Amino acid sequence: MTTSRPGERGDLLDPLCPVRQLLDRIGTKWTSMVVKVLAEEAPDEIRFAELRRRIPGISQKMLSVTLQSLVRDGLVARRVEPTVPPAVHYRLTELGLSLEGPLSALRDWAETHMPEIDRSNQLADEPAPVLSPLGEH
Amino acid sequence: MTTSRPGERGDLLDPLCPVRQLLDRIGTKWTSMVVKVLAEEAPDEIRFAELRRRIPGISQKMLSVTLQSLVRDGLVARRVEPTVPPAVHYRLTELGLSLEGPLSALRDWAETHMPEIDRSNQLADEPAPVLSPLGEH
DNA sequence: CAGGATCCATTACGATACTG
DNA sequence: CAGTATCGTAATGGATCCTG
């Protein structure tokens, strides 16, 4: 997301507190939604195409790279059935499941309070309020 | 972060679930750390320079834009003492404080489990393991 | 089916210099 | 002191085309 990862160079002086590292992973555009679907709608396993269907707007490529990242981080397990064509199944690992707690807490907060944040932004966008509105008749 | 904000165009078709919107804000590089310092080390208010001192590595500019974003979102309040030179104080709003709960839960998870994620990545980096290690003597 | 490879637009971030 | 302005770079994400 914001701190480098592919380059792997340049973050030599970063504090890199753990939460920052974590946000660099789950903060990418589709990750939180992929985890959510895996947690809430995939009791057992789910296939690539089915997962994609449940995430409106995600492209094949983005789902692919998002899943690869999650697999690499050990949050998601990938199982290939060597048929032709292949069938690939994904599920949360125990580690991934353990993340669901804090993550759903954040989701709840967001659902409750994002409207307030939106309102705050709207206020900031409006032209500066007139102190004594004499100009209006 | 990942979904547009300045452009404000192009996200016409995004699902934009609340948690995504939230992560776009708190997921930027310095935001979580600024909130943390405000929550844990600034019982009342804290000034710009003092805040900066508590966040090693942040530049003047990045602290500035991060704070502006937080103020605009209504998570942080800004108070200016009109002296010369000016003294500007920041503190979390109630909304910002209410975010601290979920956020610290995420922090705790990160401190506990990031090492596992790191190990998982190291495993992924190593050359593929030999199935029957006969080549080693 | 489940990706990989390319190309391209936008953005986030950093470094530096300047100001009321 | 607390910013703003400008510039350059790297990286994210989208669209499109190709394949075992």
CSV table of C-alpha atoms (C1' of nucleotides) in Angstrom, one decimal:
chain,number,residue,atom,x,y,z
A,1,MET,CA,0.0,0.0,0.0
A,2,THR,CA,2.2,2.7,1.2
A,3,THR,CA,5.3,1.2,2.5
A,4,SER,CA,7.3,-0.7,-0.1
A,5,ARG,CA,7.2,-4.4,-0.5
A,6,PRO,CA,8.2,-5.3,-4.1
A,7,GLY,CA,11.2,-3.1,-3.9
A,8,GLU,CA,12.0,-4.3,-0.4
A,9,ARG,CA,14.6,-1.6,-0.3
A,10,GLY,CA,14.1,1.9,1.1
A,11,ASP,CA,12.2,1.0,4.2
A,12,LEU,CA,15.5,0.7,6.1
A,13,LEU,CA,14.8,3.6,8.4
A,14,ASP,CA,11.1,3.1,8.9
A,15,PRO,CA,9.8,2.5,12.4
A,16,LEU,CA,7.6,-0.2,10.8
A,17,CYS,CA,5.4,-0.8,13.8
A,18,PRO,CA,3.5,-4.0,13.4
A,19,VAL,CA,0.1,-2.3,12.7
A,20,ARG,CA,1.6,-0.4,9.8
A,21,GLN,CA,2.9,-3.7,8.3
A,22,LEU,CA,-0.5,-5.2,8.8
A,23,LEU,CA,-2.3,-2.2,7.2
A,24,ASP,CA,0.0,-2.4,4.2
A,25,ARG,CA,-1.4,-5.9,3.6
A,26,ILE,CA,-5.1,-5.7,4.5
A,27,GLY,CA,-5.3,-2.1,3.4
A,28,THR,CA,-5.0,-2.8,-0.2
A,29,LYS,CA,-8.1,-2.2,-2.2
A,30,TRP,CA,-9.7,-5.7,-2.3
A,31,THR,CA,-8.1,-7.6,0.6
A,32,SER,CA,-10.6,-6.7,3.3
A,33,MET,CA,-13.4,-7.7,1.1
A,34,VAL,CA,-11.8,-11.0,0.1
A,35,VAL,CA,-11.2,-11.9,3.7
A,36,LYS,CA,-14.8,-10.9,4.6
A,37,VAL,CA,-16.3,-13.2,1.9
A,38,LEU,CA,-14.0,-16.0,2.9
A,39,ALA,CA,-15.0,-15.6,6.5
A,40,GLU,CA,-18.7,-15.0,6.1
A,41,GLU,CA,-19.7,-16.8,3.0
A,42,ALA,CA,-17.3,-19.7,2.6
A,43,PRO,CA,-17.9,-22.1,5.5
A,44,ASP,CA,-15.6,-24.6,4.0
A,45,GLU,CA,-13.8,-23.7,0.8
A,46,ILE,CA,-14.6,-21.6,-2.2
A,47,ARG,CA,-13.4,-21.6,-5.8
A,48,PHE,CA,-11.8,-18.8,-7.6
A,49,ALA,CA,-14.7,-18.0,-10.0
A,50,GLU,CA,-17.2,-18.3,-7.2
A,51,LEU,CA,-15.2,-16.0,-5.0
A,52,ARG,CA,-15.0,-13.5,-7.8
A,53,ARG,CA,-18.7,-13.6,-8.4
A,54,ARG,CA,-19.2,-12.6,-4.8
A,55,ILE,CA,-17.0,-9.5,-5.1
A,56,PRO,CA,-18.6,-7.2,-7.6
A,57,GLY,CA,-16.2,-5.2,-9.6
A,58,ILE,CA,-13.1,-7.1,-8.9
A,59,SER,CA,-11.1,-8.1,-12.0
A,60,GLN,CA,-9.5,-11.4,-12.6
A,61,LYS,CA,-6.1,-10.0,-12.1
A,62,MET,CA,-6.8,-8.2,-8.9
A,63,LEU,CA,-8.4,-11.2,-7.3
A,64,SER,CA,-5.4,-13.2,-8.4
A,65,VAL,CA,-2.8,-10.9,-6.9
A,66,THR,CA,-4.8,-10.3,-3.8
A,67,LEU,CA,-5.1,-14.0,-3.1
A,68,GLN,CA,-1.5,-14.6,-3.8
A,69,SER,CA,-0.6,-12.0,-1.3
A,70,LEU,CA,-2.9,-13.6,1.3
A,71,VAL,CA,-1.5,-17.0,0.6
A,72,ARG,CA,2.0,-15.8,0.9
A,73,ASP,CA,1.2,-14.2,4.2
A,74,GLY,CA,-0.3,-17.4,5.5
A,75,LEU,CA,-3.8,-16.0,5.9
A,76,VAL,CA,-5.3,-18.0,3.2
A,77,ALA,CA,-4.8,-21.6,2.1
A,78,ARG,CA,-4.9,-22.7,-1.5
A,79,ARG,CA,-5.7,-26.2,-2.7
A,80,VAL,CA,-5.5,-27.3,-6.3
A,81,GLU,CA,-7.4,-30.2,-7.7
A,82,PRO,CA,-5.3,-31.4,-10.6
A,83,THR,CA,-8.1,-31.9,-13.0
A,84,VAL,CA,-8.4,-30.4,-16.4
A,85,PRO,CA,-9.4,-27.7,-16.3
A,86,PRO,CA,-8.0,-27.2,-12.8
A,87,ALA,CA,-10.2,-26.4,-9.8
A,88,VAL,CA,-8.6,-24.2,-7.2
A,89,HIS,CA,-10.1,-23.8,-3.7
A,90,TYR,CA,-9.4,-21.2,-1.1
A,91,ARG,CA,-10.1,-20.9,2.5
A,92,LEU,CA,-8.9,-18.9,5.5
A,93,THR,CA,-6.2,-20.5,7.6
A,94,GLU,CA,-6.4,-20.4,11.4
A,95,LEU,CA,-4.3,-17.3,11.3
A,96,GLY,CA,-6.7,-15.7,8.8
A,97,LEU,CA,-9.6,-16.6,11.0
A,98,SER,CA,-8.0,-15.1,14.0
A,99,LEU,CA,-7.8,-11.8,12.1
A,100,GLU,CA,-11.5,-11.8,11.5
A,101,GLY,CA,-12.2,-10.7,15.0
A,102,PRO,CA,-10.4,-7.4,15.0
A,103,LEU,CA,-11.3,-6.9,11.4
A,104,SER,CA,-15.0,-7.3,11.9
A,105,ALA,CA,-14.7,-4.9,14.9
A,106,LEU,CA,-13.3,-2.4,12.4
A,107,ARG,CA,-16.1,-3.2,9.9
A,108,ASP,CA,-18.7,-2.5,12.6
A,109,TRP,CA,-17.1,0.7,13.5
A,110,ALA,CA,-17.0,1.7,9.8
A,111,GLU,CA,-20.6,0.9,9.2
A,112,THR,CA,-21.7,2.9,12.3
A,113,HIS,CA,-19.4,5.9,11.9
A,114,MET,CA,-18.5,6.4,8.2
A,115,PRO,CA,-21.6,8.5,7.7
A,116,GLU,CA,-20.3,10.9,10.4
A,117,ILE,CA,-17.0,11.1,8.5
A,118,ASP,CA,-18.8,11.7,5.3
A,119,ARG,CA,-20.8,14.6,6.9
A,120,SER,CA,-17.6,16.0,8.2
A,121,ASN,CA,-16.1,16.1,4.8
A,122,GLN,CA,-19.2,17.7,3.3
A,123,LEU,CA,-19.0,20.5,5.8
A,124,ALA,CA,-15.3,21.0,4.9
A,125,ASP,CA,-16.3,21.2,1.2
A,126,GLU,CA,-19.0,23.8,1.6
A,127,PRO,CA,-18.0,27.5,1.1
A,128,ALA,CA,-17.0,29.3,4.3
A,129,PRO,CA,-20.2,30.1,6.2
A,130,VAL,CA,-21.1,33.8,6.3
A,131,LEU,CA,-21.0,35.1,9.9
A,132,SER,CA,-23.9,37.6,9.5
A,133,PRO,CA,-26.0,36.6,6.5
A,134,LEU,CA,-27.1,40.1,5.5
A,135,GLY,CA,-26.3,39.6,1.9
A,136,GLU,CA,-29.3,37.3,1.5
A,137,HIS,CA,-32.7,38.8,1.2
B,1,MET,CA,-4.8,5.2,-0.3
B,2,THR,CA,-6.1,3.0,-2.9
B,3,THR,CA,-9.5,4.2,-3.8
B,4,SER,CA,-9.4,7.7,-5.3
B,5,ARG,CA,-10.2,10.8,-3.2
B,6,PRO,CA,-8.7,13.8,-4.8
B,7,GLY,CA,-10.0,12.9,-8.2
B,8,GLU,CA,-13.4,12.1,-6.8
B,9,ARG,CA,-14.2,10.7,-10.2
B,10,GLY,CA,-13.8,7.2,-11.4
B,11,ASP,CA,-15.2,5.4,-8.3
B,12,LEU,CA,-18.6,5.6,-9.8
B,13,LEU,CA,-18.9,1.8,-9.9
B,14,ASP,CA,-17.1,0.9,-6.7
B,15,PRO,CA,-18.9,-1.2,-4.1
B,16,LEU,CA,-17.2,1.1,-1.6
B,17,CYS,CA,-18.2,-0.9,1.5
B,18,PRO,CA,-17.6,1.2,4.6
B,19,VAL,CA,-14.6,-0.7,5.8
B,20,ARG,CA,-12.8,0.0,2.5
B,21,GLN,CA,-13.5,3.7,2.8
B,22,LEU,CA,-12.2,3.6,6.3
B,23,LEU,CA,-9.0,1.7,5.3
B,24,ASP,CA,-8.4,4.3,2.6
B,25,ARG,CA,-8.1,6.8,5.4
B,26,ILE,CA,-6.4,5.0,8.3
B,27,GLY,CA,-4.4,2.8,6.0
B,28,THR,CA,-2.2,5.6,4.7
B,29,LYS,CA,1.4,5.4,5.9
B,30,TRP,CA,1.4,7.6,8.9
B,31,THR,CA,-2.3,7.9,10.0
B,32,SER,CA,-2.4,4.9,12.4
B,33,MET,CA,0.7,6.1,14.1
B,34,VAL,CA,-0.6,9.7,14.5
B,35,VAL,CA,-3.8,8.4,16.0
B,36,LYS,CA,-1.9,6.1,18.3
B,37,VAL,CA,0.3,8.9,19.6
B,38,LEU,CA,-2.7,11.2,20.0
B,39,ALA,CA,-4.6,8.5,21.9
B,40,GLU,CA,-1.8,7.2,24.1
B,41,GLU,CA,0.6,10.1,24.6
B,42,ALA,CA,-1.6,13.2,24.4
B,43,PRO,CA,-4.0,13.1,27.4
B,44,ASP,CA,-5.1,16.6,26.5
B,45,GLU,CA,-3.7,18.4,23.5
B,46,ILE,CA,-0.4,18.2,21.7
B,47,ARG,CA,1.4,20.7,19.5
B,48,PHE,CA,2.5,20.1,15.9
B,49,ALA,CA,6.3,20.0,16.7
B,50,GLU,CA,5.9,17.9,19.7
B,51,LEU,CA,3.7,15.4,17.8
B,52,ARG,CA,6.3,15.3,15.1
B,53,ARG,CA,9.0,14.5,17.7
B,54,ARG,CA,7.1,11.5,18.8
B,55,ILE,CA,6.8,10.0,15.3
B,56,PRO,CA,10.4,9.2,14.2
B,57,GLY,CA,10.9,9.6,10.5
B,58,ILE,CA,7.9,11.6,9.6
B,59,SER,CA,8.5,14.7,7.5
B,60,GLN,CA,6.9,18.1,8.2
B,61,LYS,CA,4.9,17.7,5.1
B,62,MET,CA,3.6,14.2,5.7
B,63,LEU,CA,2.5,15.1,9.2
B,64,SER,CA,0.8,18.2,7.9
B,65,VAL,CA,-1.2,16.3,5.2
B,66,THR,CA,-2.0,13.5,7.5
B,67,LEU,CA,-3.4,15.8,10.1
B,68,GLN,CA,-5.4,17.8,7.6
B,69,SER,CA,-7.0,14.5,6.4
B,70,LEU,CA,-7.8,13.6,10.0
B,71,VAL,CA,-9.2,17.0,10.7
B,72,ARG,CA,-11.3,17.0,7.6
B,73,ASP,CA,-12.7,13.6,8.5
B,74,GLY,CA,-13.6,14.9,12.0
B,75,LEU,CA,-11.3,12.5,13.8
B,76,VAL,CA,-9.0,15.2,15.1
B,77,ALA,CA,-9.7,18.7,16.3
B,78,ARG,CA,-7.3,21.5,15.6
B,79,ARG,CA,-7.0,24.6,17.8
B,80,VAL,CA,-4.9,27.7,16.9
B,81,GLU,CA,-3.6,30.1,19.4
B,82,PRO,CA,-3.3,33.3,17.4
B,83,THR,CA,0.1,34.3,18.8
B,84,VAL,CA,3.2,35.0,16.8
B,85,PRO,CA,4.6,32.6,16.0
B,86,PRO,CA,1.3,30.6,16.1
B,87,ALA,CA,0.8,27.6,18.4
B,88,VAL,CA,-1.4,24.9,17.0
B,89,HIS,CA,-2.8,22.1,19.2
B,90,TYR,CA,-4.3,18.8,18.1
B,91,ARG,CA,-6.4,16.3,19.9
B,92,LEU,CA,-8.7,13.4,19.0
B,93,THR,CA,-12.4,14.2,18.8
B,94,GLU,CA,-14.9,11.9,20.4
B,95,LEU,CA,-15.3,10.2,17.0
B,96,GLY,CA,-11.5,9.7,16.9
B,97,LEU,CA,-11.5,8.3,20.4
B,98,SER,CA,-14.2,5.8,19.5
B,99,LEU,CA,-12.0,4.6,16.7
B,100,GLU,CA,-9.2,3.8,19.1
B,101,GLY,CA,-11.0,0.7,20.4
B,102,PRO,CA,-11.1,-1.3,17.1
B,103,LEU,CA,-7.8,0.2,16.1
B,104,SER,CA,-6.0,-1.0,19.3
B,105,ALA,CA,-7.5,-4.4,18.8
B,106,LEU,CA,-5.9,-4.5,15.4
B,107,ARG,CA,-2.6,-3.3,16.9
B,108,ASP,CA,-2.7,-6.1,19.4
B,109,TRP,CA,-3.4,-8.6,16.7
B,110,ALA,CA,-0.5,-7.2,14.7
B,111,GLU,CA,1.9,-7.3,17.6
B,112,THR,CA,1.0,-10.9,18.3
B,113,HIS,CA,0.7,-12.3,14.8
B,114,MET,CA,2.9,-10.3,12.5
B,115,PRO,CA,5.9,-12.6,13.3
B,116,GLU,CA,3.9,-15.5,11.9
B,117,ILE,CA,3.2,-13.6,8.8
B,118,ASP,CA,6.8,-12.8,8.4
B,119,ARG,CA,7.8,-16.5,8.8
B,120,SER,CA,5.2,-17.4,6.2
B,121,ASN,CA,6.8,-15.0,3.8
B,122,GLN,CA,10.3,-16.3,4.5
B,123,LEU,CA,9.1,-19.8,3.7
B,124,ALA,CA,7.7,-18.5,0.5
B,125,ASP,CA,11.0,-16.9,-0.4
B,126,GLU,CA,13.1,-20.0,0.2
B,127,PRO,CA,13.9,-22.2,-2.8
B,128,ALA,CA,11.4,-25.0,-3.2
B,129,PRO,CA,12.3,-27.7,-0.7
B,130,VAL,CA,13.7,-31.0,-2.0
B,131,LEU,CA,11.2,-33.9,-1.4
B,132,SER,CA,13.9,-36.5,-0.7
B,133,PRO,CA,17.0,-34.7,0.4
B,134,LEU,CA,19.5,-37.2,-1.1
B,135,GLY,CA,21.6,-34.6,-2.8
B,136,GLU,CA,23.0,-33.5,0.5
B,137,HIS,CA,25.7,-35.5,2.1
C,1,DC,C1',-11.0,-22.6,-15.2
C,2,DA,C1',-7.6,-20.0,-13.2
C,3,DG,C1',-4.5,-17.6,-14.0
C,4,DG,C1',0.1,-14.9,-16.3
C,5,DA,C1',2.1,-10.9,-19.1
C,6,DT,C1',1.8,-6.1,-20.7
C,7,DC,C1',0.8,-1.5,-20.9
C,8,DC,C1',-0.9,2.7,-18.8
C,9,DA,C1',-3.0,6.2,-15.6
C,10,DT,C1',-3.1,7.8,-11.1
C,11,DT,C1',-1.5,8.3,-6.8
C,12,DA,C1',1.3,8.3,-2.5
C,13,DC,C1',5.3,9.5,-0.6
C,14,DG,C1',9.8,11.8,0.0
C,15,DA,C1',13.2,15.6,-0.5
C,16,DT,C1',13.9,20.2,-0.7
C,17,DA,C1',13.0,25.1,-0.5
C,18,DC,C1',10.2,28.9,0.9
C,19,DT,C1',6.8,31.9,4.2
C,20,DG,C1',3.4,34.6,7.7
D,1,DC,C1',6.4,27.6,14.7
D,2,DA,C1',3.6,25.5,11.5
D,3,DG,C1',2.9,25.1,7.7
D,4,DT,C1',2.7,25.6,1.8
D,5,DA,C1',4.7,24.9,-3.0
D,6,DT,C1',7.1,22.2,-6.3
D,7,DC,C1',9.3,18.4,-8.1
D,8,DG,C1',10.6,13.6,-8.9
D,9,DT,C1',9.9,8.7,-8.2
D,10,DA,C1',7.9,4.4,-7.1
D,11,DA,C1',4.1,1.7,-6.7
D,12,DT,C1',-1.0,0.6,-7.0
D,13,DG,C1',-4.7,-0.6,-9.6
D,14,DG,C1',-7.3,-1.0,-14.1
D,15,DA,C1',-7.8,-2.8,-18.9
D,16,DT,C1',-6.6,-5.9,-22.2
D,17,DC,C1',-4.8,-10.0,-24.3
D,18,DC,C1',-2.8,-14.6,-24.0
D,19,DT,C1',-2.4,-19.7,-22.2
D,20,DG,C1',-1.9,-24.8,-19.9
